Short mmCIF file of C-alpha atoms and ligand atoms in Angstrom, two decimals:
data_model
loop_
_atom_site.label_atom_id
_atom_site.label_comp_id
_atom_site.label_asym_id
_atom_site.label_seq_id
_atom_site.Cartn_x
_atom_site.Cartn_y
_atom_site.Cartn_z
CA MET A 281 126.91 115.85 71.57
CA VAL A 282 123.63 115.75 73.51
CA LYS A 283 121.31 118.70 73.07
CA HIS A 284 119.07 119.61 75.97
CA ASN A 285 117.00 122.38 74.51
CA LYS A 286 113.52 120.77 74.52
CA PRO A 287 111.90 118.71 77.24
CA VAL A 288 110.77 116.12 74.67
CA GLY A 289 108.79 113.97 77.07
CA TYR A 290 106.70 116.91 78.17
CA TRP A 291 105.52 117.76 74.67
CA LYS A 292 104.67 114.15 73.94
CA ARG A 293 102.71 113.62 77.14
CA ASN A 294 100.73 116.82 77.01
CA LYS A 295 99.63 117.06 73.38
CA PRO A 296 98.04 119.14 72.15
CA PHE A 297 99.89 122.00 73.78
CA GLU A 298 97.62 124.99 74.33
CA TYR A 299 98.98 128.47 73.85
CA ARG A 300 97.65 131.10 76.22
CA LYS A 301 94.69 133.03 74.91
CA ALA A 302 95.26 136.74 74.36
CA GLY A 303 93.74 138.95 77.04
CA GLU A 304 93.08 136.11 79.44
CA THR A 305 92.65 137.34 83.03
CA VAL A 306 94.42 135.90 86.07
CA LYS A 307 91.03 134.77 87.32
CA GLU A 308 90.47 132.75 84.15
CA GLN A 309 93.94 131.30 84.47
CA LEU A 310 93.18 130.35 88.06
CA GLN A 311 89.98 128.57 87.07
CA GLU A 312 91.89 126.76 84.36
CA ILE A 313 94.73 125.62 86.60
CA TYR A 314 92.30 124.61 89.35
CA ALA A 315 90.37 122.59 86.76
CA LYS A 316 93.62 120.76 86.01
CA LEU A 317 93.82 120.01 89.72
CA ASP A 318 90.24 118.61 89.48
CA ILE A 319 88.57 121.56 91.24
CA ARG A 320 85.50 122.58 89.24
CA PRO A 321 84.55 126.23 88.63
CA ALA A 322 81.46 126.05 90.89
CA THR A 323 83.57 124.81 93.79
CA TYR A 324 86.18 127.50 93.18
CA GLU A 325 83.44 130.16 93.05
CA TYR A 326 81.93 128.94 96.32
CA GLY A 327 85.39 129.23 97.86
CA GLU A 328 85.76 132.80 96.57
CA ARG A 329 82.40 133.78 98.10
CA VAL A 330 83.46 132.33 101.43
CA LEU A 331 86.78 134.17 101.20
CA ASP A 332 85.04 137.50 100.61
CA GLY A 333 83.74 137.26 104.16
CA LEU A 334 87.17 136.54 105.63
CA ARG A 335 89.19 139.58 104.49
CA GLU A 336 89.22 141.30 107.89
CA ARG A 337 90.17 138.19 109.78
CA PHE A 338 92.96 137.44 107.34
CA ALA A 339 94.22 141.00 107.77
CA ALA A 340 94.36 140.47 111.54
CA ILE A 341 96.34 137.25 111.03
CA ASP A 342 98.73 139.15 108.76
CA ARG A 343 99.30 141.76 111.46
CA THR A 344 100.16 139.06 114.01
CA ALA A 345 102.53 137.46 111.49
CA GLU A 346 104.12 140.83 110.79
CA TYR A 347 104.76 141.35 114.49
CA ASN A 348 106.14 137.84 114.99
CA GLN A 349 108.33 138.16 111.89
CA ALA A 350 109.85 141.31 113.36
CA LYS A 351 110.26 139.59 116.73
CA VAL A 352 112.27 136.75 115.16
CA LEU A 353 114.30 139.16 113.02
CA GLU A 354 115.08 141.31 116.02
CA ALA A 355 116.34 138.26 117.93
CA MET A 356 118.51 137.16 115.00
CA ARG A 357 119.99 140.66 114.74
CA ARG A 358 120.60 140.87 118.46
CA GLU A 359 122.42 137.53 118.49
CA ARG A 360 124.43 138.56 115.41
CA VAL A 361 123.53 135.43 113.43
CA SER A 362 126.12 134.94 110.70
CA ALA A 363 126.97 132.45 107.96
CA SER A 364 129.55 130.85 110.23
CA HIS A 365 126.69 129.64 112.42
CA PHE A 366 125.49 127.39 109.62
CA ALA A 367 128.59 125.20 109.70
CA ALA A 368 128.07 121.53 110.46
CA THR A 369 129.55 119.96 113.56
CA THR A 370 129.94 116.27 114.26
CA GLY A 371 131.05 114.05 117.11
CA TYR A 372 130.66 115.61 120.57
CA GLY A 373 129.77 118.99 119.16
CA TYR A 374 131.85 120.96 121.69
CA ASN A 375 131.94 124.73 121.11
CA ASP A 376 129.14 124.56 118.58
CA GLU A 377 128.57 128.28 118.02
CA GLY A 378 125.71 127.74 115.57
CA ARG A 379 123.77 125.56 118.00
CA ASP A 380 124.41 127.84 120.99
CA THR A 381 123.42 130.96 119.05
CA LEU A 382 120.22 129.33 117.79
CA GLU A 383 119.33 128.53 121.38
CA ARG A 384 119.87 132.17 122.33
CA VAL A 385 117.64 133.24 119.44
CA TYR A 386 114.86 130.96 120.70
CA ALA A 387 115.34 132.24 124.26
CA ASP A 388 115.09 135.85 122.99
CA VAL A 389 111.89 135.16 121.05
CA PHE A 390 110.24 133.33 123.94
CA HIS A 391 111.60 135.86 126.45
CA THR A 392 113.21 133.17 128.58
CA GLU A 393 116.57 132.87 130.30
CA ALA A 394 117.54 129.77 128.36
CA ALA A 395 116.55 127.38 125.61
CA LEU A 396 117.39 123.86 124.51
CA VAL A 397 116.82 123.43 120.75
CA ARG A 398 118.19 120.19 119.41
CA PRO A 399 117.90 117.70 116.58
CA GLN A 400 118.63 115.10 119.27
CA ILE A 401 115.15 115.81 120.62
CA THR A 402 113.32 113.44 118.28
CA CYS A 403 109.75 114.78 118.49
CA GLY A 404 107.28 116.70 120.62
CA THR A 405 106.59 113.80 122.94
CA HIS A 406 110.33 113.44 123.51
CA ALA A 407 110.73 117.13 124.33
CA LEU A 408 107.87 116.92 126.83
CA THR A 409 109.33 113.73 128.32
CA VAL A 410 112.71 115.38 128.79
CA ALA A 411 111.13 118.43 130.44
CA LEU A 412 109.02 116.33 132.79
CA SER A 413 111.56 113.71 133.77
CA ALA A 414 114.31 116.28 134.28
CA ASN A 415 112.24 118.30 136.73
CA LEU A 416 110.37 115.59 138.65
CA LEU A 417 112.04 113.33 141.22
CA PRO A 418 110.78 110.22 143.01
CA GLY A 419 108.06 111.22 145.46
CA ASP A 420 107.06 114.29 143.47
CA GLU A 421 103.61 114.71 141.99
CA LEU A 422 102.68 115.99 138.55
CA LEU A 423 99.36 117.77 138.08
CA SER A 424 97.37 118.45 134.92
CA PRO A 425 94.76 121.10 135.66
CA VAL A 426 93.30 120.89 132.13
CA GLY A 427 92.05 117.31 132.08
CA VAL A 428 93.60 114.37 130.31
CA PRO A 429 96.79 115.21 128.39
CA TYR A 430 97.66 114.37 124.77
CA ASP A 431 97.44 110.67 123.93
CA THR A 432 101.17 109.95 123.79
CA LEU A 433 101.73 111.51 127.21
CA GLU A 434 99.51 108.92 128.87
CA GLU A 435 102.31 106.39 128.56
CA VAL A 436 104.99 108.93 129.48
CA ILE A 437 103.16 109.69 132.72
CA GLY A 438 102.04 106.12 133.30
CA ILE A 439 98.28 106.73 133.06
CA ARG A 440 98.58 103.78 130.68
CA GLU A 441 101.20 101.34 131.97
CA SER A 442 104.44 101.63 130.06
CA PRO A 443 108.10 100.74 130.69
CA CYS A 444 110.13 103.73 131.90
CA SER A 445 107.04 105.85 132.63
CA LEU A 446 107.27 108.56 135.29
CA LYS A 447 105.07 106.32 137.44
CA GLU A 448 107.72 103.59 137.34
CA TYR A 449 110.21 106.08 138.72
CA GLY A 450 107.95 106.97 141.62
CA VAL A 451 106.38 110.15 140.25
CA SER A 452 102.66 110.26 140.94
CA TYR A 453 100.05 112.02 138.84
CA ARG A 454 96.88 113.93 139.51
CA GLN A 455 94.40 115.57 137.22
CA ALA A 456 91.75 118.24 137.60
CA ASP A 457 89.21 118.00 134.83
CA LEU A 458 87.78 120.99 133.04
CA THR A 459 84.20 121.98 133.75
CA PRO A 460 81.59 120.62 131.31
CA GLU A 461 81.80 124.01 129.55
CA GLY A 462 85.52 123.54 129.03
CA ALA A 463 86.62 126.11 131.65
CA PHE A 464 89.23 125.73 134.41
CA ASP A 465 87.70 124.20 137.55
CA TYR A 466 89.51 126.39 140.08
CA ASP A 467 88.07 124.62 143.14
CA ALA A 468 89.19 121.25 141.84
CA ILE A 469 92.62 122.64 140.96
CA ARG A 470 93.08 124.16 144.42
CA ALA A 471 92.09 120.83 145.98
CA ALA A 472 94.49 118.92 143.73
CA ILE A 473 97.55 121.02 144.60
CA GLY A 474 99.20 119.39 147.59
CA PRO A 475 102.55 119.22 149.40
CA LYS A 476 103.90 116.77 146.80
CA THR A 477 102.84 118.84 143.78
CA LYS A 478 106.11 119.77 142.11
CA LEU A 479 105.18 120.48 138.51
CA ILE A 480 102.01 121.53 136.72
CA THR A 481 101.61 120.67 133.04
CA ILE A 482 99.28 122.76 130.94
CA GLN A 483 98.40 121.70 127.41
CA ARG A 484 97.39 124.70 125.35
CA SER A 485 96.04 122.95 122.24
CA LYS A 486 93.11 120.56 122.45
CA GLY A 487 94.90 117.70 120.67
CA TYR A 488 92.36 115.00 119.80
CA ALA A 489 90.10 116.00 122.71
CA VAL A 490 86.82 117.84 122.42
CA ARG A 491 87.60 120.91 124.47
CA PRO A 492 88.62 124.42 123.56
CA SER A 493 92.25 125.35 123.03
CA PHE A 494 93.38 128.06 125.43
CA SER A 495 94.57 131.55 124.69
CA VAL A 496 97.86 132.73 126.16
CA ALA A 497 95.85 135.12 128.37
CA GLN A 498 93.78 132.23 129.76
CA ILE A 499 96.98 130.25 130.40
CA GLY A 500 98.32 133.33 132.20
CA GLU A 501 95.31 133.39 134.51
CA LEU A 502 95.73 129.70 135.26
CA ILE A 503 99.43 130.17 136.00
CA SER A 504 98.70 133.06 138.39
CA PHE A 505 96.06 131.00 140.15
CA CYS A 506 98.37 128.00 140.59
CA ARG A 507 101.13 130.25 141.92
CA SER A 508 98.71 131.88 144.36
CA VAL A 509 98.03 128.42 145.79
CA LYS A 510 101.65 127.25 145.70
CA PRO A 511 104.23 129.96 144.89
CA ASP A 512 107.20 127.65 144.19
CA VAL A 513 105.40 125.18 141.91
CA LYS A 514 107.02 124.70 138.46
CA ILE A 515 104.82 125.21 135.45
CA MET A 516 105.32 123.66 132.01
CA VAL A 517 103.22 124.46 128.96
CA ASP A 518 102.81 122.01 126.07
CA ASN A 519 102.92 124.58 123.26
CA CYS A 520 102.55 122.16 120.31
CA TYR A 521 100.76 123.76 117.32
CA ASP A 522 100.51 127.11 119.10
CA GLU A 523 103.77 128.96 118.45
CA PHE A 524 103.27 132.31 116.69
CA VAL A 525 99.48 132.01 116.64
CA GLU A 526 99.44 135.02 118.97
CA THR A 527 101.95 137.81 119.58
CA VAL A 528 102.73 136.44 123.05
CA GLU A 529 103.76 132.99 124.25
CA PRO A 530 103.05 131.25 127.57
CA SER A 531 106.57 132.11 128.74
CA ASP A 532 105.45 135.77 128.68
CA MET A 533 102.90 134.76 131.34
CA GLY A 534 105.40 133.21 133.70
CA ALA A 535 105.60 129.57 132.58
CA ASP A 536 108.89 127.97 133.71
CA MET A 537 109.08 125.86 130.56
CA VAL A 538 107.44 126.07 127.14
CA VAL A 539 107.84 122.95 125.02
CA GLY A 540 107.18 122.01 121.40
CA SER A 541 108.14 120.15 118.23
CA LEU A 542 110.18 121.50 115.31
CA ILE A 543 108.12 119.54 112.77
CA LYS A 544 105.19 121.69 113.79
CA ASN A 545 105.02 125.52 113.80
CA PRO A 546 108.52 126.69 114.88
CA GLY A 547 110.37 124.57 112.32
CA GLY A 548 108.61 126.50 109.57
CA GLY A 549 108.41 123.33 107.47
CA LEU A 550 112.16 123.29 106.92
CA ALA A 551 113.40 121.65 110.12
CA PRO A 552 113.64 117.92 109.35
CA ILE A 553 113.60 116.92 113.04
CA GLY A 554 113.87 118.43 116.50
CA GLY A 555 112.24 119.83 119.58
CA TYR A 556 112.66 122.80 121.89
CA ILE A 557 112.34 123.66 125.55
CA CYS A 558 112.49 127.37 126.44
CA GLY A 559 112.44 128.39 130.07
CA THR A 560 114.28 129.34 133.21
CA ALA A 561 118.02 128.61 133.32
CA GLU A 562 117.42 126.22 136.20
CA CYS A 563 114.78 124.11 134.43
CA VAL A 564 116.48 124.15 131.03
CA SER A 565 119.88 123.11 132.36
CA ARG A 566 118.25 120.16 134.12
CA CYS A 567 116.61 119.27 130.78
CA ALA A 568 120.03 119.36 129.09
CA TYR A 569 121.48 117.00 131.73
CA ARG A 570 118.55 114.66 131.24
CA LEU A 571 118.82 114.78 127.44
CA SER A 572 122.56 114.11 127.32
CA ALA A 573 124.11 113.10 130.65
CA PRO A 574 124.71 114.51 134.12
CA GLY A 575 127.88 116.57 133.92
CA LEU A 576 127.67 117.01 130.13
CA GLY A 577 124.42 118.91 129.68
CA GLN A 578 124.11 121.53 127.00
CA GLU A 579 127.76 121.41 125.92
CA VAL A 580 127.46 118.22 123.86
CA GLY A 581 125.25 117.52 120.87
CA ALA A 582 126.56 118.04 117.33
CA ASN A 583 124.30 119.91 114.94
CA LEU A 584 124.91 117.45 112.06
CA GLY A 585 124.59 120.14 109.42
CA LEU A 586 120.99 121.00 110.27
CA MET A 587 121.58 124.60 111.33
CA PRO A 588 120.58 126.26 108.02
CA ALA A 589 117.20 124.46 108.12
CA LEU A 590 116.62 125.22 111.79
CA TYR A 591 117.49 128.92 111.47
CA GLN A 592 115.67 129.47 108.21
CA GLY A 593 112.68 127.45 109.34
CA PHE A 594 112.36 129.55 112.51
CA PHE A 595 112.65 132.68 110.39
CA LEU A 596 109.78 131.51 108.17
CA ALA A 597 107.68 130.09 111.02
CA PRO A 598 105.54 133.21 111.66
CA THR A 599 104.33 133.38 108.04
CA VAL A 600 103.96 129.61 107.71
CA THR A 601 101.85 129.58 110.86
CA ALA A 602 99.76 132.44 109.47
CA GLY A 603 99.09 130.44 106.28
CA ALA A 604 98.04 127.42 108.31
CA LEU A 605 95.72 129.60 110.42
CA LYS A 606 94.07 131.02 107.33
CA GLY A 607 93.60 127.47 106.06
CA ALA A 608 91.92 126.41 109.31
CA ILE A 609 89.52 129.35 109.21
CA PHE A 610 88.81 128.84 105.51
CA ALA A 611 88.05 125.14 106.10
CA ALA A 612 85.59 125.90 108.90
CA SER A 613 83.98 128.71 106.90
CA LEU A 614 83.60 126.45 103.88
CA TYR A 615 82.21 123.40 105.69
CA GLU A 616 80.05 124.97 108.40
CA PRO A 617 77.43 126.40 105.99
CA LEU A 618 77.15 122.93 104.44
CA GLY A 619 75.97 121.56 107.79
CA PHE A 620 79.21 120.05 109.11
CA PRO A 621 79.92 121.10 112.71
CA CYS A 622 83.38 122.58 113.20
CA VAL A 623 85.60 122.92 116.30
CA PRO A 624 86.55 125.71 116.65
CA LYS A 625 83.54 127.27 114.94
CA ALA A 626 84.26 129.31 111.83
CA ALA A 627 83.79 132.63 113.64
CA GLU A 628 85.79 131.73 116.76
CA THR A 629 89.18 133.20 117.65
CA ARG A 630 92.09 130.81 117.12
CA HIS A 631 94.64 129.62 119.66
CA ASP A 632 96.15 126.83 117.58
CA ILE A 633 96.23 125.72 113.93
CA ILE A 634 94.00 122.64 114.29
CA GLN A 635 90.58 122.51 112.68
CA ALA A 636 88.20 119.67 113.50
CA VAL A 637 85.40 119.09 110.98
CA THR A 638 82.69 116.59 111.90
CA LEU A 639 81.80 114.79 108.70
CA GLY A 640 79.34 112.23 110.07
CA SER A 641 80.31 109.13 108.08
CA PRO A 642 83.32 106.98 107.23
CA GLU A 643 82.70 107.67 103.52
CA ALA A 644 82.92 111.40 104.06
CA MET A 645 86.14 111.00 106.06
CA SER A 646 87.62 109.01 103.18
CA ALA A 647 86.53 111.56 100.58
CA PHE A 648 87.88 114.48 102.63
CA CYS A 649 91.23 112.78 103.21
CA MET A 650 91.37 111.74 99.55
CA GLY A 651 91.13 115.42 98.60
CA ILE A 652 93.89 116.48 100.99
CA GLN A 653 96.11 113.64 99.81
CA SER A 654 95.62 114.40 96.13
CA ALA A 655 96.56 118.03 96.83
CA ALA A 656 99.90 116.97 98.30
CA PRO A 657 103.15 117.84 96.51
CA VAL A 658 104.51 114.41 97.52
CA ASP A 659 102.56 111.15 97.14
CA SER A 660 99.57 112.87 95.52
CA TYR A 661 98.63 109.62 93.73
CA VAL A 662 98.32 107.61 96.94
CA MET A 663 94.90 106.69 98.37
CA PRO A 664 94.61 107.01 102.15
CA VAL A 665 92.91 104.03 103.81
CA PRO A 666 92.10 103.60 107.51
CA GLY A 667 94.58 101.48 109.45
CA GLU A 668 95.15 100.29 113.01
CA MET A 669 97.49 102.49 115.05
CA PRO A 670 99.07 101.76 118.41
CA GLY A 671 97.32 103.70 121.15
CA TYR A 672 94.00 104.16 119.34
CA ASP A 673 90.84 102.14 119.83
CA ALA A 674 89.60 102.68 116.25
CA PRO A 675 91.26 102.59 112.83
CA VAL A 676 92.83 105.92 111.93
CA ILE A 677 92.77 107.52 108.51
CA MET A 678 95.57 109.91 107.60
CA ALA A 679 96.24 112.09 104.62
CA ALA A 680 99.68 113.61 104.28
CA GLY A 681 102.11 114.06 101.49
CA ALA A 682 104.87 115.95 103.17
CA PHE A 683 108.47 116.87 102.38
CA VAL A 684 109.30 116.03 106.00
CA GLN A 685 107.74 112.71 106.95
CA GLY A 686 104.97 113.08 109.52
CA SER A 687 105.31 116.84 109.56
CA SER A 688 101.99 118.32 110.54
CA ILE A 689 102.85 121.94 109.79
CA GLU A 690 102.53 120.66 106.22
CA LEU A 691 99.04 120.10 104.82
CA SER A 692 97.58 117.08 106.58
CA ALA A 693 94.37 115.59 107.92
CA ASP A 694 93.66 112.63 110.11
CA GLY A 695 91.16 111.19 112.53
CA PRO A 696 89.93 108.02 114.18
CA VAL A 697 87.21 106.35 112.08
CA ARG A 698 84.48 106.26 114.73
CA PRO A 699 81.48 108.44 115.54
CA PRO A 700 81.18 111.40 115.19
CA TYR A 701 83.58 110.85 112.26
CA ALA A 702 85.59 114.02 112.68
CA VAL A 703 88.74 114.83 110.76
CA TYR A 704 91.45 116.99 112.26
CA PHE A 705 92.89 119.21 109.61
CA GLN A 706 96.05 121.25 109.95
CA GLY A 707 98.97 122.89 108.26
CA GLY A 708 99.88 123.98 104.79
CA LEU A 709 103.29 125.54 104.18
CA THR A 710 101.58 128.32 102.24
CA TRP A 711 98.05 129.67 102.44
CA TYR A 712 97.54 128.92 98.74
CA HIS A 713 98.38 125.29 99.26
CA ALA A 714 96.04 125.03 102.24
CA LYS A 715 93.31 126.61 100.10
CA THR A 716 93.86 124.15 97.26
CA GLY A 717 93.78 121.18 99.64
CA ILE A 718 90.56 122.30 101.29
CA LEU A 719 88.85 123.01 97.96
CA LEU A 720 89.93 119.62 96.69
CA SER A 721 88.60 117.92 99.83
CA LEU A 722 85.24 119.58 99.18
CA GLN A 723 85.37 118.59 95.51
CA LYS A 724 85.85 114.93 96.48
CA MET A 725 82.88 115.20 98.87
CA LEU A 726 80.78 116.71 96.06
CA ASP A 727 81.90 114.08 93.55
CA ALA A 728 80.82 111.33 95.96
CA ASN A 729 77.41 113.01 96.50
CA LEU A 730 78.17 113.48 100.20
CA THR A 731 77.28 117.16 100.18
CA LYS A 732 75.88 119.87 97.92
CA LEU A 733 76.96 123.44 97.32
CA PRO A 734 74.52 125.98 98.79
C1 PLP B 813 101.78 116.81 118.44
C2 PLP B 813 101.53 116.99 119.89
C3 PLP B 813 102.32 116.36 120.86
C4 PLP B 813 103.35 115.32 120.54
O1 PLP B 813 104.18 115.62 119.53
P1 PLP B 813 104.85 114.50 118.62
O2 PLP B 813 105.85 115.27 117.87
O3 PLP B 813 103.77 113.91 117.77
O4 PLP B 813 105.47 113.49 119.52
C5 PLP B 813 102.07 116.66 122.18
N1 PLP B 813 101.09 117.51 122.53
C6 PLP B 813 100.31 118.10 121.62
C7 PLP B 813 99.23 119.03 122.08
C8 PLP B 813 100.51 117.88 120.27
O5 PLP B 813 99.73 118.48 119.38
#
């Protein structure tokens, strides 16, 4: 008979085993466990001092999360979500109650007539491509009033030549750049809206660009302006990284479609794949025909057993997003006093979960990413090194050790290794994990003599 009462290997590897000291405080235990994670007491203490100044802002984030949690719960109650909705379907996926109910839950939360939420949407770029190509026909024009869109969309639109781009199908593109201050250039936008303008795409988050991310209120103003120039124009918002950051979404401001990825905020870290498009019944049904086939639309598409992850992930998304937001603010508040410029600045209001930190040298980028990587629950022992990536003109360094590959709602950092040597930091499934990752990034910077504590 085999006895399994002692994890023998553990005792051998960790000799001598230390019993807890009597009367030890949680704070001492924290310092001890952080030391095991290679974060020294001085670094931890600096973090605590920074945190003391963030209590009010964290409380405000908690209130937003509380509201959004109730909003999701209310939608799940209204749609009478039940265990039967978690059943897997295969094949065509006809009469998939779980899938259809999830789509109604999304529509309720985004206050839209309809929603398409599918594992068959492979990523954010795919969701945006479906939304654009379903609602633009040959001869139509697409307009971006917020400058150049996210890198991957350049090929979708045909700004960079690519097979099957919208351009190849006869859809033209125009762009109105932001003002040098990063504001909407209303004159340029008015001039750019013409008889062919069919759809306007608004990217809320800055992506890899150096411009501010927009609040839902600002997006609302832009939507009203565009409609005042052309009342029947369709408006799509790229909502990647922005869901649940505020208590309202762009669909509350009249956007016809709001689009995003399930391996970012709304998947709550649990969705292993997927994308969503919430919007008017007219736009969303066209998206469904584009995604599957004309005549089939929303009625096909098996859920492949992913419903528990998609429901539960959406349920957790408000608190996961809140944790990521706290992490972004903590990172900026930690690094800014050390002389590293941050976008957004530590004190600025947030409209997405991305934090850019300008580190000023390739060595500092490596050290920062090394810290994030070694704080990962998966692949913590791996060393990130810069590598060539399609679509980028400089090597890119990436740190991520995620349960879902490539998921950027999980703790991650990346950036092109070129001046000004900025890393884009985001995610963290829990605030505590984000905190650990950021402290460890700073520890690696300190260890390499790239910065000093104040
Ligand atoms: C991530 C992102 C996308 C593309 O999403 P993928 O899932 O990487 O294809 C598009 N727009 C913005 C603003 C994003 O942040």
